[in-house]
Short mmCIF file of C-alpha atoms in Angstrom, two decimals:
data_model
loop_
_atom_site.label_atom_id
_atom_site.label_comp_id
_atom_site.label_asym_id
_atom_site.label_seq_id
_atom_site.Cartn_x
_atom_site.Cartn_y
_atom_site.Cartn_z
CA UNK A 1 -29.50 -26.49 49.30
CA UNK A 2 -27.81 -28.88 46.80
CA UNK A 3 -24.09 -29.35 47.45
CA UNK A 4 -21.33 -29.21 44.83
CA UNK A 5 -20.16 -32.58 43.57
CA UNK A 6 -16.38 -32.74 43.85
CA UNK A 7 -15.99 -35.22 41.00
CA UNK A 8 -17.78 -32.86 38.61
CA UNK A 9 -15.49 -29.99 39.64
CA UNK A 10 -12.44 -32.25 39.22
CA UNK A 11 -13.59 -33.37 35.75
CA UNK A 12 -14.24 -29.76 34.77
CA UNK A 13 -10.83 -28.76 36.12
CA UNK A 14 -9.19 -31.52 34.09
CA UNK A 15 -10.87 -30.23 30.94
CA UNK A 16 -9.88 -26.63 31.63
CA UNK A 17 -6.29 -27.68 32.38
CA UNK A 18 -6.11 -29.38 28.99
CA UNK A 19 -7.24 -26.13 27.38
CA UNK A 20 -4.92 -23.93 29.46
CA UNK A 21 -2.08 -26.36 28.73
CA UNK A 22 -2.04 -25.31 25.07
CA UNK A 23 0.63 -22.78 26.14
CA UNK A 24 3.06 -25.69 26.56
CA UNK A 25 3.01 -26.06 22.75
CA UNK A 26 3.96 -29.71 22.49
CA UNK A 27 3.97 -29.27 18.71
CA UNK A 28 7.06 -27.05 18.91
CA UNK A 29 8.86 -29.50 21.16
CA UNK A 30 7.97 -32.32 18.76
CA UNK A 31 9.27 -30.31 15.80
CA UNK A 32 12.53 -29.63 17.64
CA UNK A 33 12.87 -33.33 18.49
CA UNK A 34 11.60 -35.08 15.33
CA UNK A 35 12.90 -38.49 16.37
CA UNK A 36 10.94 -38.63 19.62
CA UNK A 37 7.81 -40.82 19.55
CA UNK A 38 6.94 -39.53 23.04
CA UNK A 39 6.69 -35.88 21.99
CA UNK A 40 4.98 -36.85 18.73
CA UNK A 41 2.32 -38.62 20.77
CA UNK A 42 1.83 -35.60 23.07
CA UNK A 43 1.71 -33.32 20.03
CA UNK A 44 -1.07 -35.43 18.52
CA UNK A 45 -3.07 -35.48 21.74
CA UNK A 46 -2.79 -31.68 22.08
CA UNK A 47 -3.97 -31.06 18.50
CA UNK A 48 -7.35 -31.29 16.79
CA UNK A 49 -7.48 -34.05 14.18
CA UNK A 50 -7.71 -32.80 10.59
CA UNK A 51 -11.22 -34.18 10.04
CA UNK A 52 -12.39 -37.70 10.94
CA UNK A 53 -11.25 -39.12 14.26
CA UNK A 54 -10.53 -37.98 17.79
CA UNK A 55 -7.64 -36.86 19.98
CA UNK A 56 -7.66 -35.98 23.67
CA UNK A 57 -7.75 -32.31 22.70
CA UNK A 58 -10.92 -32.92 20.68
CA UNK A 59 -12.68 -33.97 23.89
CA UNK A 60 -12.27 -30.58 25.59
CA UNK A 61 -15.28 -28.85 24.04
CA UNK A 62 -17.71 -31.79 24.30
CA UNK A 63 -16.66 -32.34 27.92
CA UNK A 64 -17.20 -28.69 28.78
CA UNK A 65 -20.61 -28.76 27.04
CA UNK A 66 -21.53 -32.08 28.67
CA UNK A 67 -20.73 -30.68 32.13
CA UNK A 68 -23.02 -27.71 31.52
CA UNK A 69 -25.81 -30.27 31.24
CA UNK A 70 -24.61 -32.19 34.30
CA UNK A 71 -24.72 -29.03 36.42
CA UNK A 72 -28.19 -27.93 35.30
CA UNK A 73 -30.31 -30.19 37.60
CA UNK A 74 -28.29 -28.91 40.58
CA UNK A 75 -28.67 -25.30 39.44
CA UNK A 76 -32.42 -25.67 38.97
CA UNK A 77 -32.80 -27.32 42.38
CA UNK A 78 -30.74 -24.57 44.00
CA UNK A 79 -32.88 -21.84 42.48
CA UNK A 80 -36.07 -23.66 43.41
CA UNK A 81 -34.85 -23.93 47.02
CA UNK A 82 -34.55 -20.14 47.05
CA UNK A 83 -38.21 -19.88 45.96
CA UNK A 84 -37.37 -18.51 42.53
CA UNK A 85 -40.32 -18.55 40.17
CA UNK A 86 -40.13 -20.21 36.76
CA UNK A 87 -40.19 -16.73 35.22
CA UNK A 88 -37.14 -15.69 37.25
CA UNK A 89 -35.35 -18.86 36.20
CA UNK A 90 -36.08 -18.15 32.55
CA UNK A 91 -34.81 -14.59 32.94
CA UNK A 92 -31.55 -15.92 34.38
CA UNK A 93 -31.34 -18.49 31.56
CA UNK A 94 -31.67 -15.92 28.78
CA UNK A 95 -29.28 -13.56 30.55
CA UNK A 96 -26.70 -16.33 30.91
CA UNK A 97 -27.14 -17.35 27.30
CA UNK A 98 -26.61 -13.78 26.08
CA UNK A 99 -23.54 -13.26 28.29
CA UNK A 100 -21.95 -16.48 27.02
CA UNK A 101 -22.54 -15.51 23.39
CA UNK A 102 -21.21 -11.96 23.85
CA UNK A 103 -18.23 -13.14 25.91
CA UNK A 104 -17.31 -15.63 23.20
CA UNK A 105 -17.50 -12.92 20.54
CA UNK A 106 -15.49 -10.51 22.72
CA UNK A 107 -12.66 -13.01 23.27
CA UNK A 108 -12.55 -13.87 19.55
CA UNK A 109 -12.40 -10.15 18.70
CA UNK A 110 -9.24 -9.44 20.67
CA UNK A 111 -6.37 -8.01 18.60
CA UNK A 112 -8.67 -7.39 15.63
CA UNK A 113 -9.62 -4.17 13.87
CA UNK A 114 -13.35 -4.60 14.57
CA UNK A 115 -15.79 -6.96 16.27
CA UNK A 116 -15.32 -10.49 14.99
CA UNK A 117 -18.84 -11.88 14.88
CA UNK A 118 -18.31 -15.61 15.11
CA UNK A 119 -20.47 -18.27 16.73
CA UNK A 120 -18.50 -21.51 16.50
CA UNK A 121 -16.42 -21.26 19.68
CA UNK A 122 -17.23 -23.09 22.90
CA UNK A 123 -18.94 -20.27 24.80
CA UNK A 124 -21.18 -19.08 21.97
CA UNK A 125 -22.15 -22.63 21.05
CA UNK A 126 -23.24 -23.29 24.63
CA UNK A 127 -24.99 -19.93 24.82
CA UNK A 128 -27.00 -20.59 21.67
CA UNK A 129 -28.24 -23.95 22.93
CA UNK A 130 -28.64 -23.19 26.63
CA UNK A 131 -32.30 -21.98 26.58
CA UNK A 132 -33.33 -25.20 24.81
CA UNK A 133 -31.40 -27.24 27.37
CA UNK A 134 -33.14 -25.39 30.19
CA UNK A 135 -36.54 -26.17 28.66
CA UNK A 136 -35.60 -29.86 28.53
CA UNK A 137 -34.61 -29.66 32.19
CA UNK A 138 -38.29 -29.53 33.11
CA UNK A 139 -39.12 -32.61 31.06
CA UNK A 140 -38.96 -36.32 31.83
CA UNK A 141 -35.98 -38.44 30.91
CA UNK A 142 -38.04 -40.13 28.22
CA UNK A 143 -38.74 -36.76 26.59
CA UNK A 144 -35.04 -35.86 26.83
CA UNK A 145 -33.94 -39.06 25.08
CA UNK A 146 -36.63 -38.58 22.44
CA UNK A 147 -35.59 -34.97 21.86
CA UNK A 148 -31.96 -36.09 21.50
CA UNK A 149 -32.90 -38.72 18.92
CA UNK A 150 -34.99 -36.32 16.82
CA UNK A 151 -32.35 -33.60 17.09
CA UNK A 152 -29.55 -35.82 15.81
CA UNK A 153 -31.70 -37.49 13.15
CA UNK A 154 -32.97 -34.14 11.88
CA UNK A 155 -29.49 -32.66 11.80
CA UNK A 156 -28.19 -35.67 9.92
CA UNK A 157 -30.96 -35.40 7.33
CA UNK A 158 -30.22 -31.67 6.95
CA UNK A 159 -26.70 -32.56 5.80
CA UNK A 160 -27.72 -35.61 3.79
CA UNK A 161 -30.15 -33.73 1.51
CA UNK A 162 -27.69 -30.94 0.71
CA UNK A 163 -26.25 -31.56 -2.79
CA UNK A 164 -22.67 -32.69 -3.25
CA UNK A 165 -20.27 -30.53 -5.29
CA UNK A 166 -20.86 -30.83 -9.03
CA UNK A 167 -18.36 -30.71 -11.91
CA UNK A 168 -18.42 -26.89 -12.00
CA UNK A 169 -18.14 -26.37 -8.25
CA UNK A 170 -15.78 -23.52 -7.29
CA UNK A 171 -13.43 -25.09 -4.75
CA UNK A 172 -11.66 -21.77 -4.26
CA UNK A 173 -14.68 -20.68 -2.22
CA UNK A 174 -14.12 -23.46 0.32
CA UNK A 175 -10.49 -23.13 1.36
CA UNK A 176 -9.90 -26.75 0.35
CA UNK A 177 -9.56 -28.79 -2.84
CA UNK A 178 -11.35 -31.64 -4.55
CA UNK A 179 -8.39 -33.94 -3.89
CA UNK A 180 -7.82 -33.02 -0.23
CA UNK A 181 -6.58 -36.19 1.46
CA UNK A 182 -9.25 -36.05 4.17
CA UNK A 183 -12.22 -35.75 1.82
CA UNK A 184 -14.74 -38.56 2.28
CA UNK A 185 -16.29 -40.52 -0.55
CA UNK A 186 -19.77 -41.81 -1.24
CA UNK A 187 -22.63 -40.90 1.08
CA UNK A 188 -20.17 -39.72 3.76
CA UNK A 189 -19.10 -36.91 1.41
CA UNK A 190 -22.11 -34.94 2.62
CA UNK A 191 -20.00 -34.20 5.69
CA UNK A 192 -16.87 -32.99 3.93
CA UNK A 193 -15.10 -29.79 4.91
CA UNK A 194 -16.74 -26.54 3.72
CA UNK A 195 -18.96 -28.18 1.12
CA UNK A 196 -21.77 -29.12 3.49
CA UNK A 197 -25.13 -27.70 4.56
CA UNK A 198 -23.79 -25.88 7.64
CA UNK A 199 -21.11 -24.19 5.52
CA UNK A 200 -23.81 -23.03 3.07
CA UNK A 201 -25.83 -21.59 5.97
CA UNK A 202 -22.82 -19.63 7.26
CA UNK A 203 -22.14 -18.25 3.78
CA UNK A 204 -25.44 -16.41 4.24
CA UNK A 205 -25.65 -15.93 8.00
CA UNK A 206 -22.12 -14.70 8.73
CA UNK A 207 -22.38 -12.00 6.06
CA UNK A 208 -25.36 -10.45 7.83
CA UNK A 209 -22.86 -8.95 10.31
CA UNK A 210 -20.27 -6.19 9.75
CA UNK A 211 -17.02 -7.84 8.67
CA UNK A 212 -13.53 -6.83 7.64
CA UNK A 213 -14.09 -8.87 4.49
CA UNK A 214 -16.93 -11.07 3.17
CA UNK A 215 -17.18 -14.50 4.78
CA UNK A 216 -16.45 -17.40 2.43
CA UNK A 217 -15.46 -20.23 4.74
CA UNK A 218 -14.07 -21.06 8.16
CA UNK A 219 -10.49 -22.26 7.82
CA UNK A 220 -11.05 -25.08 10.30
CA UNK A 221 -14.40 -26.08 8.83
CA UNK A 222 -16.28 -25.04 11.99
CA UNK A 223 -19.86 -23.77 11.71
CA UNK A 224 -22.50 -21.84 13.62
CA UNK A 225 -25.12 -24.58 13.35
CA UNK A 226 -22.93 -26.97 15.34
CA UNK A 227 -24.73 -25.58 18.37
CA UNK A 228 -27.62 -27.91 17.46
CA UNK A 229 -25.74 -31.20 17.94
CA UNK A 230 -23.80 -29.53 20.77
CA UNK A 231 -27.20 -29.22 22.43
CA UNK A 232 -27.34 -33.00 22.04
CA UNK A 233 -24.09 -33.29 24.01
CA UNK A 234 -25.50 -31.02 26.70
CA UNK A 235 -28.67 -33.13 26.79
CA UNK A 236 -26.58 -36.23 27.47
CA UNK A 237 -24.99 -34.27 30.31
CA UNK A 238 -28.43 -33.26 31.60
CA UNK A 239 -29.47 -36.92 31.76
CA UNK A 240 -26.20 -37.83 33.49
CA UNK A 241 -26.71 -34.99 35.96
CA UNK A 242 -30.18 -36.22 36.87
CA UNK A 243 -28.84 -39.73 37.43
CA UNK A 244 -26.03 -38.34 39.56
CA UNK A 245 -28.33 -36.17 41.64
CA UNK A 246 -30.88 -38.89 42.36
CA UNK A 247 -28.55 -41.91 42.63
CA UNK A 248 -29.21 -44.23 45.58
CA UNK A 249 -26.37 -46.64 44.78
CA UNK A 250 -22.96 -45.36 43.75
CA UNK A 251 -21.88 -48.72 42.31
CA UNK A 252 -25.00 -48.96 40.13
CA UNK A 253 -24.51 -45.35 38.99
CA UNK A 254 -20.97 -46.09 37.80
CA UNK A 255 -22.22 -49.18 35.95
CA UNK A 256 -25.02 -47.14 34.42
CA UNK A 257 -22.54 -44.55 33.16
CA UNK A 258 -20.29 -47.23 31.68
CA UNK A 259 -23.16 -49.13 30.03
CA UNK A 260 -24.48 -45.91 28.52
CA UNK A 261 -21.00 -45.07 27.24
CA UNK A 262 -20.70 -48.52 25.63
CA UNK A 263 -24.03 -48.09 23.82
CA UNK A 264 -23.05 -44.62 22.58
CA UNK A 265 -19.67 -45.93 21.38
CA UNK A 266 -21.26 -48.81 19.47
CA UNK A 267 -23.79 -46.58 17.70
CA UNK A 268 -21.31 -43.81 16.90
CA UNK A 269 -18.57 -46.12 15.64
CA UNK A 270 -21.05 -48.17 13.60
CA UNK A 271 -22.36 -45.01 11.90
CA UNK A 272 -18.78 -44.04 11.09
CA UNK A 273 -17.61 -47.44 9.80
CA UNK A 274 -20.67 -47.93 7.60
CA UNK A 275 -20.25 -44.49 6.02
CA UNK A 276 -23.70 -43.40 7.16
CA UNK A 277 -22.27 -40.63 9.32
CA UNK A 278 -18.57 -39.95 10.04
CA UNK A 279 -17.14 -39.02 13.43
CA UNK A 280 -16.13 -35.38 12.84
CA UNK A 281 -15.70 -33.01 15.75
CA UNK A 282 -15.22 -29.86 13.66
CA UNK A 283 -18.81 -29.94 12.37
CA UNK A 284 -20.12 -31.95 15.36
CA UNK A 285 -21.74 -34.71 13.35
CA UNK A 286 -24.41 -36.83 15.08
CA UNK A 287 -21.91 -39.70 15.21
CA UNK A 288 -19.46 -37.36 16.96
CA UNK A 289 -22.13 -36.37 19.48
CA UNK A 290 -22.63 -40.04 20.37
CA UNK A 291 -18.95 -41.03 20.28
CA UNK A 292 -17.72 -38.05 22.32
CA UNK A 293 -20.71 -38.46 24.62
CA UNK A 294 -19.50 -41.97 25.36
CA UNK A 295 -16.12 -40.58 26.40
CA UNK A 296 -17.84 -37.98 28.58
CA UNK A 297 -19.75 -40.70 30.43
CA UNK A 298 -16.54 -42.71 30.88
CA UNK A 299 -14.62 -39.71 32.23
CA UNK A 300 -17.45 -38.71 34.55
CA UNK A 301 -17.69 -42.30 35.83
CA UNK A 302 -13.95 -42.39 36.45
CA UNK A 303 -13.83 -39.10 38.33
CA UNK A 304 -16.98 -39.95 40.30
CA UNK A 305 -15.62 -43.35 41.35
CA UNK A 306 -12.17 -42.09 42.38
CA UNK A 307 -13.12 -38.72 43.90
CA UNK A 308 -16.54 -39.32 45.47
CA UNK A 309 -16.94 -43.07 45.93
CA UNK A 310 -13.36 -43.70 47.07
CA UNK A 311 -13.27 -40.28 48.78
CA UNK A 312 -9.96 -39.15 47.29
CA UNK A 313 -10.90 -35.50 46.95
CA UNK A 314 -7.56 -34.27 48.32
CA UNK A 315 -5.71 -35.93 45.43
CA UNK A 316 -7.57 -33.74 42.97
CA UNK A 317 -7.49 -30.40 44.78
CA UNK A 318 -5.58 -28.63 41.95
CA UNK A 319 -8.21 -29.75 39.44
CA UNK A 320 -11.04 -28.78 41.81
CA UNK A 321 -9.48 -25.33 42.26
CA UNK A 322 -9.56 -24.84 38.48
CA UNK A 323 -12.95 -26.50 37.99
CA UNK A 324 -14.78 -24.35 40.54
CA UNK A 325 -13.68 -21.24 38.64
CA UNK A 326 -13.87 -22.52 35.08
CA UNK A 327 -15.07 -19.23 33.56
CA UNK A 328 -12.15 -17.37 35.16
CA UNK A 329 -9.76 -20.06 33.89
CA UNK A 330 -11.22 -19.80 30.39
CA UNK A 331 -10.83 -16.01 30.36
CA UNK A 332 -7.27 -16.18 31.74
CA UNK A 333 -6.24 -18.60 29.01
CA UNK A 334 -7.52 -16.22 26.34
CA UNK A 335 -6.31 -12.91 27.77
CA UNK A 336 -3.25 -12.92 30.04
CA UNK A 337 -0.89 -15.55 28.64
CA UNK A 338 1.14 -13.02 26.66
CA UNK A 339 1.09 -10.53 29.55
CA UNK A 340 2.64 -13.07 31.93
CA UNK A 341 5.24 -14.14 29.37
CA UNK A 342 6.24 -10.59 28.50
CA UNK A 343 6.45 -9.63 32.18
CA UNK A 344 9.02 -12.37 32.73
CA UNK A 345 10.97 -11.33 29.64
CA UNK A 346 11.05 -7.72 30.81
CA UNK A 347 11.78 -8.31 34.49
CA UNK A 348 13.76 -11.58 34.49
CA UNK A 349 15.37 -12.14 31.11
CA UNK A 350 14.45 -12.00 27.46
CA UNK A 351 15.62 -15.60 27.26
CA UNK A 352 14.37 -16.89 30.61
CA UNK A 353 12.77 -19.86 28.84
CA UNK A 354 16.07 -21.15 27.42
CA UNK A 355 17.24 -22.61 30.72
CA UNK A 356 16.83 -26.18 29.36
CA UNK A 357 17.66 -25.37 25.76
CA UNK A 358 15.82 -24.29 22.62
CA UNK A 359 13.82 -27.52 22.26
CA UNK A 360 12.10 -27.13 25.63
CA UNK A 361 11.59 -23.39 25.78
CA UNK A 362 7.78 -23.55 25.38
CA UNK A 363 7.61 -26.00 28.28
CA UNK A 364 9.37 -23.42 30.48
CA UNK A 365 7.38 -20.37 29.37
CA UNK A 366 4.13 -22.34 29.28
CA UNK A 367 4.82 -23.89 32.67
CA UNK A 368 5.45 -20.43 34.17
CA UNK A 369 2.19 -19.14 32.68
CA UNK A 370 0.25 -22.11 34.06
CA UNK A 371 1.78 -21.68 37.53
CA UNK A 372 0.91 -17.97 37.67
CA UNK A 373 -2.65 -18.58 36.47
CA UNK A 374 -3.08 -21.42 38.94
CA UNK A 375 -1.77 -19.21 41.75
CA UNK A 376 -4.44 -16.62 40.91
CA UNK A 377 -7.14 -19.29 40.76
CA UNK A 378 -5.96 -20.80 44.08
CA UNK A 379 -6.04 -17.37 45.72
CA UNK A 380 -9.61 -16.90 44.43
CA UNK A 381 -10.51 -20.38 45.70
CA UNK A 382 -9.21 -19.62 49.19
CA UNK A 383 -11.01 -16.27 49.23
CA UNK A 384 -14.18 -17.95 47.89
CA UNK A 385 -14.21 -15.67 44.87
CA UNK A 386 -16.02 -17.51 42.10
CA UNK A 387 -16.97 -15.98 38.75
CA UNK A 388 -20.44 -17.16 37.78
CA UNK A 389 -22.68 -16.29 34.88
#
């Protein structure tokens, strides 16, 4: 039976830790210490860029999606070793897809008056694309690369043919303005916030569901149809997973990852600089798929080289603990943060997080939350309790 790859678990744990670490709220520390370049830098890296560009935080979702693809060849081999039929595998695939979509909607509906039908978050995006990824898992690498190319080209054309706002366009319906500082000009304007093809689709699609009020726009510019280029990110992960699973030379595999990353960087950055297609994570442009995919290959290569090739697994045990229970970590981060914080305020002190002063209070409360959640995950790891979908 295929064994788990420690570097993949460590990489996944790193990604989940970045997401869980939002409770540290570096933005509040930076605001309290406006003269500190150090905290300003951490604030930037823990925030999503406004539109074009990339921060470390922007790499969380593509990394998580990429690793779904990396894990698929191992999952398929494991199920095949248990004599599961293709039909049984497809049943599991559709079940997993549905659970991911519903779990994403459930978590986004917490503290609301009714179900918040939304499909732009990480879990629903993966769930929407997962059956297509599974189908590609049976195909050759050549077919996978070809499918990726057609997927990104088609998605780019879909945006490019959608008309730009005219002189009588109602900007009030978009949540932005014609002079917003991050609006792009020329051909690149086809990928501006809430005036693009994916936004137009959601203006129809999102209003098919019961809502507290009619859907006009997503405040962050995110869209349902981003699951299509997200599938491209997962396809890159699928290819990387096949290389990882069948590698005969670890040194050549690392070089292959790095070379692939370099090619993806060159194409993505060229598309951005020429104005053909900007690098925008919020709507997952084709250039973003390639650019972020390059980072995913670099990160996977780094973790693989340090953890597996150099056999330094023990150094990364905390990340492996989180990575082997990523679904549990994801749920914890969206459900029990406030419970842990309030428990300390009730049982320790209302101001327990002021021990180092007002400026650092979120580091204290956030650090406590992370320690408690890690303790739970470590206990589950020792007891071999893993939440799987």
